[in-house]
Short mmCIF file of C-alpha atoms in Angstrom, two decimals:
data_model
loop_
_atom_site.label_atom_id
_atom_site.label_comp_id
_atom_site.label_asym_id
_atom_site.label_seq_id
_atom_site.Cartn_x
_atom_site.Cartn_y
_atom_site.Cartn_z
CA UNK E 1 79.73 -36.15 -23.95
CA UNK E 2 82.63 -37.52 -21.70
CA UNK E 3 82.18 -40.23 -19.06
CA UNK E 4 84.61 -37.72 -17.00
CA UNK E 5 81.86 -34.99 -17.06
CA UNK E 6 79.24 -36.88 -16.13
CA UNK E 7 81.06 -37.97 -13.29
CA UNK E 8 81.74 -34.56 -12.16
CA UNK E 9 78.37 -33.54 -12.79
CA UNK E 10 77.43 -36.89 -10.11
CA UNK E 11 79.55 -35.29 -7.63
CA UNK E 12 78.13 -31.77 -7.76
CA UNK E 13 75.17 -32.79 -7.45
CA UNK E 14 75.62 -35.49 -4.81
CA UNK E 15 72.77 -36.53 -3.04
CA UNK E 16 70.59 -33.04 -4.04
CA UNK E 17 68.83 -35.35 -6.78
CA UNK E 18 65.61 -33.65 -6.59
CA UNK E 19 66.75 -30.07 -7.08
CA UNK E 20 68.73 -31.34 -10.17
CA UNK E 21 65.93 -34.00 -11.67
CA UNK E 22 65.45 -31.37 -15.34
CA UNK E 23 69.49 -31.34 -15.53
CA UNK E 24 70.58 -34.38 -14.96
CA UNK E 25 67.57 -35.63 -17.19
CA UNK E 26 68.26 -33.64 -20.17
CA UNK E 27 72.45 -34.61 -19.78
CA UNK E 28 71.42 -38.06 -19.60
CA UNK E 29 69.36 -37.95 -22.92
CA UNK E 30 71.82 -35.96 -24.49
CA UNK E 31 74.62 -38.78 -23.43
CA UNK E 32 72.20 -41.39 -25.06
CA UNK E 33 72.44 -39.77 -28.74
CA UNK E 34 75.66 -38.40 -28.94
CA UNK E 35 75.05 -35.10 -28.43
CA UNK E 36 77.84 -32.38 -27.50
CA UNK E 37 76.39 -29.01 -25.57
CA UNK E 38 77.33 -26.10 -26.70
CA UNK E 39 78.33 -24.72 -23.56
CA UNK E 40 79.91 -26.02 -20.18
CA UNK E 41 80.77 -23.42 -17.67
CA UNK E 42 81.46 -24.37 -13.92
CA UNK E 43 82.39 -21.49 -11.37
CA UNK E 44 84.48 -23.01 -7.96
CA UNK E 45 84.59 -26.62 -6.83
CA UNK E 46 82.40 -29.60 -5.49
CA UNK E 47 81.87 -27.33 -2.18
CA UNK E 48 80.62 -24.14 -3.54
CA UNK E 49 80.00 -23.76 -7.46
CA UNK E 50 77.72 -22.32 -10.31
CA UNK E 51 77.43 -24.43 -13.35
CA UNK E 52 75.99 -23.33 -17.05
CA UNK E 53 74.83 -25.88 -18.98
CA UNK E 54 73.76 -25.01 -22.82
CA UNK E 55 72.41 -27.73 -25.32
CA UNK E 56 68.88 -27.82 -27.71
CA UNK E 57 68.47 -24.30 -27.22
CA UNK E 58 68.25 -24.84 -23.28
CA UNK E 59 70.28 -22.77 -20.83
CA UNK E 60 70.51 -24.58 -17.42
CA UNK E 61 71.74 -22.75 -14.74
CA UNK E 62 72.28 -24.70 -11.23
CA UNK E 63 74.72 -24.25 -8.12
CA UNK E 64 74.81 -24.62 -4.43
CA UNK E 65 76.97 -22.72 -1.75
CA UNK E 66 78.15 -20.14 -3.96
CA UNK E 67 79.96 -17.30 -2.75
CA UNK E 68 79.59 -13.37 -3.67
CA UNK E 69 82.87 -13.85 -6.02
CA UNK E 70 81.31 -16.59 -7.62
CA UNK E 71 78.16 -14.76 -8.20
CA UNK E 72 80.25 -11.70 -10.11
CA UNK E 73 82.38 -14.30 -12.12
CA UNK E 74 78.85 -15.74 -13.07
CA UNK E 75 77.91 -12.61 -14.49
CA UNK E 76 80.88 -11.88 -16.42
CA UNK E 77 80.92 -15.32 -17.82
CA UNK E 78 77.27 -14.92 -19.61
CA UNK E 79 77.39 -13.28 -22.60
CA UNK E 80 73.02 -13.29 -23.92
CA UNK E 81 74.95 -11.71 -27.38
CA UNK E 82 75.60 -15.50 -28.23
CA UNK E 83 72.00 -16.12 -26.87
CA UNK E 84 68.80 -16.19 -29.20
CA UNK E 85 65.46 -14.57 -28.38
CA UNK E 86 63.38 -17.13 -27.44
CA UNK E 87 66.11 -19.36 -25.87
CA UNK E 88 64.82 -21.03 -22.92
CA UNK E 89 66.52 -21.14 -19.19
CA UNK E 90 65.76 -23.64 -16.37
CA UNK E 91 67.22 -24.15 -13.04
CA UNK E 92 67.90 -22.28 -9.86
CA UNK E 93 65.47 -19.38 -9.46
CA UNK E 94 67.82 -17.07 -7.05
CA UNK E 95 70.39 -17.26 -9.79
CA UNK E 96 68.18 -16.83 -12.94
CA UNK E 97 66.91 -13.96 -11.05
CA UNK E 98 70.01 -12.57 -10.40
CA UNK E 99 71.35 -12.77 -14.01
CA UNK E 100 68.29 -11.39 -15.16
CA UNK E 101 68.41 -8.01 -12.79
CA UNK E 102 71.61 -7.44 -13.47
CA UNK E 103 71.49 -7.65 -17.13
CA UNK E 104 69.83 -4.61 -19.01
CA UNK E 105 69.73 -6.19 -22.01
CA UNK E 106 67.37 -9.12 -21.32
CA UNK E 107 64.53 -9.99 -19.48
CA UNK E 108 63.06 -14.06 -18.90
CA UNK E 109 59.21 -14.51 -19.89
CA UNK E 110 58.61 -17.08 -16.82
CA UNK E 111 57.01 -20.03 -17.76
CA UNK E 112 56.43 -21.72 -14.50
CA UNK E 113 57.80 -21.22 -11.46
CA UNK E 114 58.15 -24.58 -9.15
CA UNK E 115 58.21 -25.64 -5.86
CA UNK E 116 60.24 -29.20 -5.14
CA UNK E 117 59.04 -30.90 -1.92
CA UNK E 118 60.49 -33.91 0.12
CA UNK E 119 59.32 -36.18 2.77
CA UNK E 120 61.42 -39.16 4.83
CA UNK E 121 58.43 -39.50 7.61
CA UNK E 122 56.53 -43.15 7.18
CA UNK E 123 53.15 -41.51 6.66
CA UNK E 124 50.33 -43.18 7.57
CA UNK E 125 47.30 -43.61 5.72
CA UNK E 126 44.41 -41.00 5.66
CA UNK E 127 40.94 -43.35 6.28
CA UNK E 128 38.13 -41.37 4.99
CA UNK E 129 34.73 -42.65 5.21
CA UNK E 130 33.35 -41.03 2.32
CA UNK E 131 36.28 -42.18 -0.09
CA UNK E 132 37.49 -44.66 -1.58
CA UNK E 133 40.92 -45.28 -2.99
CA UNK E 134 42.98 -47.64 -4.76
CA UNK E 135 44.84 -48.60 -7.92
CA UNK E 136 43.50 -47.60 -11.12
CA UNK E 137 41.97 -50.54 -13.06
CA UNK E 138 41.04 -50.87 -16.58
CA UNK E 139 37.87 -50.06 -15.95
CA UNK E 140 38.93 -46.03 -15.08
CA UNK E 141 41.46 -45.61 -18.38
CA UNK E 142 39.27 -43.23 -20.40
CA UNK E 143 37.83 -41.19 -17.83
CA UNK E 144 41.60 -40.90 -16.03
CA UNK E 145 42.41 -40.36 -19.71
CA UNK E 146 40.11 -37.49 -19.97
CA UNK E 147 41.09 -36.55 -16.44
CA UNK E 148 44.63 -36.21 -18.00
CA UNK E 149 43.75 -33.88 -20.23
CA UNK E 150 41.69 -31.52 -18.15
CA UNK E 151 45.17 -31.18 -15.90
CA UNK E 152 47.17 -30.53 -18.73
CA UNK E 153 44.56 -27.76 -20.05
CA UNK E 154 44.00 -26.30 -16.70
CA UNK E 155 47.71 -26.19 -15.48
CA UNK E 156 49.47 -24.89 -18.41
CA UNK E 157 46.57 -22.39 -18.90
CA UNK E 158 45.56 -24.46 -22.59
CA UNK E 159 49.15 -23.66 -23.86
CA UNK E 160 49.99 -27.52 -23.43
CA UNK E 161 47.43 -29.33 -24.31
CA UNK E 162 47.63 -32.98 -24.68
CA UNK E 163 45.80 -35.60 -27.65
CA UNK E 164 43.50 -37.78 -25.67
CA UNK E 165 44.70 -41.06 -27.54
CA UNK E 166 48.44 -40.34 -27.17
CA UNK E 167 47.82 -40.15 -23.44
CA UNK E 168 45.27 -43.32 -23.67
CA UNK E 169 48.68 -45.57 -24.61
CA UNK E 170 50.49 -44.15 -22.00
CA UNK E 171 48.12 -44.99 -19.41
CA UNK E 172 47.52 -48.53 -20.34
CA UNK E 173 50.98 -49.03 -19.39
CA UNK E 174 50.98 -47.28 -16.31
CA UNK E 175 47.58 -48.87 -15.29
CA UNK E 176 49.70 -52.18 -15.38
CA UNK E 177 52.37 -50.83 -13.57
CA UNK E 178 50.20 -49.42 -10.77
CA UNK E 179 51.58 -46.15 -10.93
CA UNK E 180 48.09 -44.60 -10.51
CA UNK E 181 46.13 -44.37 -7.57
CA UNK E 182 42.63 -43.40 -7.68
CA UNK E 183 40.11 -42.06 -5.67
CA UNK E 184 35.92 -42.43 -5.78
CA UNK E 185 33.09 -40.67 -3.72
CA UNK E 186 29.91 -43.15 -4.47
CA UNK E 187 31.51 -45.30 -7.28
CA UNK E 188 32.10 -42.28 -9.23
CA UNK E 189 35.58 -41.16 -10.02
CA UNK E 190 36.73 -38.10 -8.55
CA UNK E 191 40.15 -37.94 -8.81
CA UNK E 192 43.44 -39.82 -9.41
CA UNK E 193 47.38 -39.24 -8.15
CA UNK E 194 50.71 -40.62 -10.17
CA UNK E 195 54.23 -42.33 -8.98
CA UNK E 196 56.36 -41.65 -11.30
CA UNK E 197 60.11 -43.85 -11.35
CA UNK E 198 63.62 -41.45 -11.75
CA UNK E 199 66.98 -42.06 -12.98
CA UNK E 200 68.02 -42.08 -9.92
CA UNK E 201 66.22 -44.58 -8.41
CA UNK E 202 63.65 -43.14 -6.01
CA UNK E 203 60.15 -42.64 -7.46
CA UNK E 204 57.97 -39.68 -7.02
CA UNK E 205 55.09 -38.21 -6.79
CA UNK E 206 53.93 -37.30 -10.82
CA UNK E 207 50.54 -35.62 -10.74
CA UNK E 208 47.67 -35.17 -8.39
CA UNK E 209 44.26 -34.47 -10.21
CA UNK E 210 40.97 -33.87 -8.48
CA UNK E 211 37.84 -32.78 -10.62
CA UNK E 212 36.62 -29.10 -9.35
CA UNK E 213 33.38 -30.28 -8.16
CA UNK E 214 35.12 -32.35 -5.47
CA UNK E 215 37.32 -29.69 -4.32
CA UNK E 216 37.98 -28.02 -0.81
CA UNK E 217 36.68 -31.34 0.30
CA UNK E 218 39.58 -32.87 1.55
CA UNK E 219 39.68 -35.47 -0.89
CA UNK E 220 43.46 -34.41 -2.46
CA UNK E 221 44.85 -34.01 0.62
CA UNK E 222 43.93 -37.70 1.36
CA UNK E 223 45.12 -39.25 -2.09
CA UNK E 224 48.14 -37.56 -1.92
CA UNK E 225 49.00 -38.99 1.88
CA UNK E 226 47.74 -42.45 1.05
CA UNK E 227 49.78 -42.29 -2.33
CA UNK E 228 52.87 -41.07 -0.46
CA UNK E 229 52.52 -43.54 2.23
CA UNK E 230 52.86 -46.61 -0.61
CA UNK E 231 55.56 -44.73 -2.29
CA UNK E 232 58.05 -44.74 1.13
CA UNK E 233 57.18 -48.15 1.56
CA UNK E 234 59.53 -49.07 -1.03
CA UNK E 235 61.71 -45.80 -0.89
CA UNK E 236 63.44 -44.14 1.78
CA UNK E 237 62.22 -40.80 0.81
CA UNK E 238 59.34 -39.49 -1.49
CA UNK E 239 59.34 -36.50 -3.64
CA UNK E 240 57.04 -33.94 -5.60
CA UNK E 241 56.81 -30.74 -7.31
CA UNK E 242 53.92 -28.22 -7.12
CA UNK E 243 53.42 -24.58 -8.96
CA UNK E 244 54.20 -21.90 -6.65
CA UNK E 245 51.19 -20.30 -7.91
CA UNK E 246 49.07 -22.95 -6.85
CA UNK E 247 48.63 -21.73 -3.54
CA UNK E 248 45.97 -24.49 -1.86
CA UNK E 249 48.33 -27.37 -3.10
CA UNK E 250 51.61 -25.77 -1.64
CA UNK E 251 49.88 -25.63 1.74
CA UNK E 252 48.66 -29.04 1.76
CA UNK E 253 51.60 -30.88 0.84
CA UNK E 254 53.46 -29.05 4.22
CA UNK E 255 50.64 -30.39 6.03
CA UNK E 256 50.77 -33.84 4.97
CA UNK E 257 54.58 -33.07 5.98
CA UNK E 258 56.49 -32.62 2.90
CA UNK E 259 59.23 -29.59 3.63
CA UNK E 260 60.33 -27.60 0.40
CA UNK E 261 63.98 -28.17 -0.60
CA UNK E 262 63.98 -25.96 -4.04
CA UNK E 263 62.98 -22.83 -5.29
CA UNK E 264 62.87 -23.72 -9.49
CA UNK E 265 61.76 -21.39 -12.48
CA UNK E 266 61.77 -21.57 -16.10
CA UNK E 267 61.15 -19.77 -19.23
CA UNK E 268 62.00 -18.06 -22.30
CA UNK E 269 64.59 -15.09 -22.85
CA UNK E 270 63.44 -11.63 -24.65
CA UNK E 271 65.90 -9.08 -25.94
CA UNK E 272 64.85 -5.92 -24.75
#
């Protein structure tokens, strides 16, 4: 992939990094081995444009400020004949909406759709006199392991399960790094919130996990604020990502004071 691409790519995207994390991602890893998309289609200019991005059987589709000419050109330009069933689409949910109405042909099996959040306000922290939080030590790796898990199960509906020991390694590492915060009622664990570092710089909010039996306390609301809080200590803005589906969690995170800056969807393409 050409340096001159990904340096157009940088200024299309310009300071939206967020709303273009699973693009710029997967063209960054696909830079690193040598790999050449299959397709590159960008509709107007730096201002207002639509860009198609196809590699790995992906199909990103991203843009900002497009106009209704644009949005007819975009049509025209997609051809799902070239497409497989199965082939899986990411990005802007207007516009994969959009394709997908206007396209007889096809439909999109939705996979999840997302909700990206930012905050720039220096957040306190939440005291709570019932709960305690703080990095994750040693001590917590298998039950945050386990903790892991029960996410993973519960929020892709046990279609993405994850192996207890591959996650175990992973969290050793990230216990060292203090990129988990955790949170305990009474010595006992009941629930634990990740940072997560980005390409481009700013680190974000990963996952927020509280065990059911301590829910509609409270208790996530105040991990998340007092995990945010450390995060814009040492970055000038802090982001996350919810499932729009996930109705209680979108709802906290504007009260804490995030505001929602993308509307994101993905999933898999069926010939109809």
């Amino acid at each position: 992939m050409s340096a001159e691409f990904i340096n157009y790519l940088e200024e299309l995207v310009g300071d939206q990094h967020l709303q273009h994390f699973y693009l710029v991602n997967h063209v960054l890893s696909l830079n690193s081995r040598n790999i050449t998309p299959s397709k590159v289609l960008t509709i107007g200019n730096e201002e207002h444009w639509i860009l198609v991005f196809c590699a790995e059987g992906q199909f990103h589709i991203y843009g900002n400020n497009w106009v209704d000419s644009q949005l007819l050109k975009f049509l025209d330009s997609v051809d799902f004949s070239e497409i497989s069933d199965g082939y899986f689409f990411s990005g802007n949910r207007y516009l994969i909406e959009y394709l997908m109405i206007n396209n007889e042909s096809v439909g999109i099996i939705t996979f999840k759709n997302r909700e990206f959040y930012e905050t720039k306000k220096n957040l306190s922290s939440r005291e709570s006199e019932d709960l305690n939080i703080g990095f994750c030590t040693m001590e917590d790796l298998n039950e945050v392991t386990e903790m892991n898990c029960s996410f993973f199960e519960e929020e892709y509906n046990g279609e993405n399960n994850k192996d207890f020991d591959e996650i175990k390694v992973d969290m050793i590492s990230h216990i060292l790094d203090k990129k988990y915060f955790v949170a305990k009622a009474d010595n006992e664990l009941v629930g634990f919130c990740s940072i997560m570092d980005t390409v481009f710089g700013n680190s974000m909010i990963g996952t927020i996990y509280i065990k059911p039996k301590y829910r509609s306390k409270g208790y996530g609301q105040t991990l998340l604020q007092n995990t945010t809080h450390f995060v814009l200590t040492e970055n000038p803005k802090c982001w996350l990502m919810t499932d729009e589906a996930n109705i209680s969690s979108n709802n906290m995170v504007l009260k804490i004071g995030y505001k929602r800056i993308f509307q994101y969807t993905s999933g898999n393409i069926k010939k109809l």
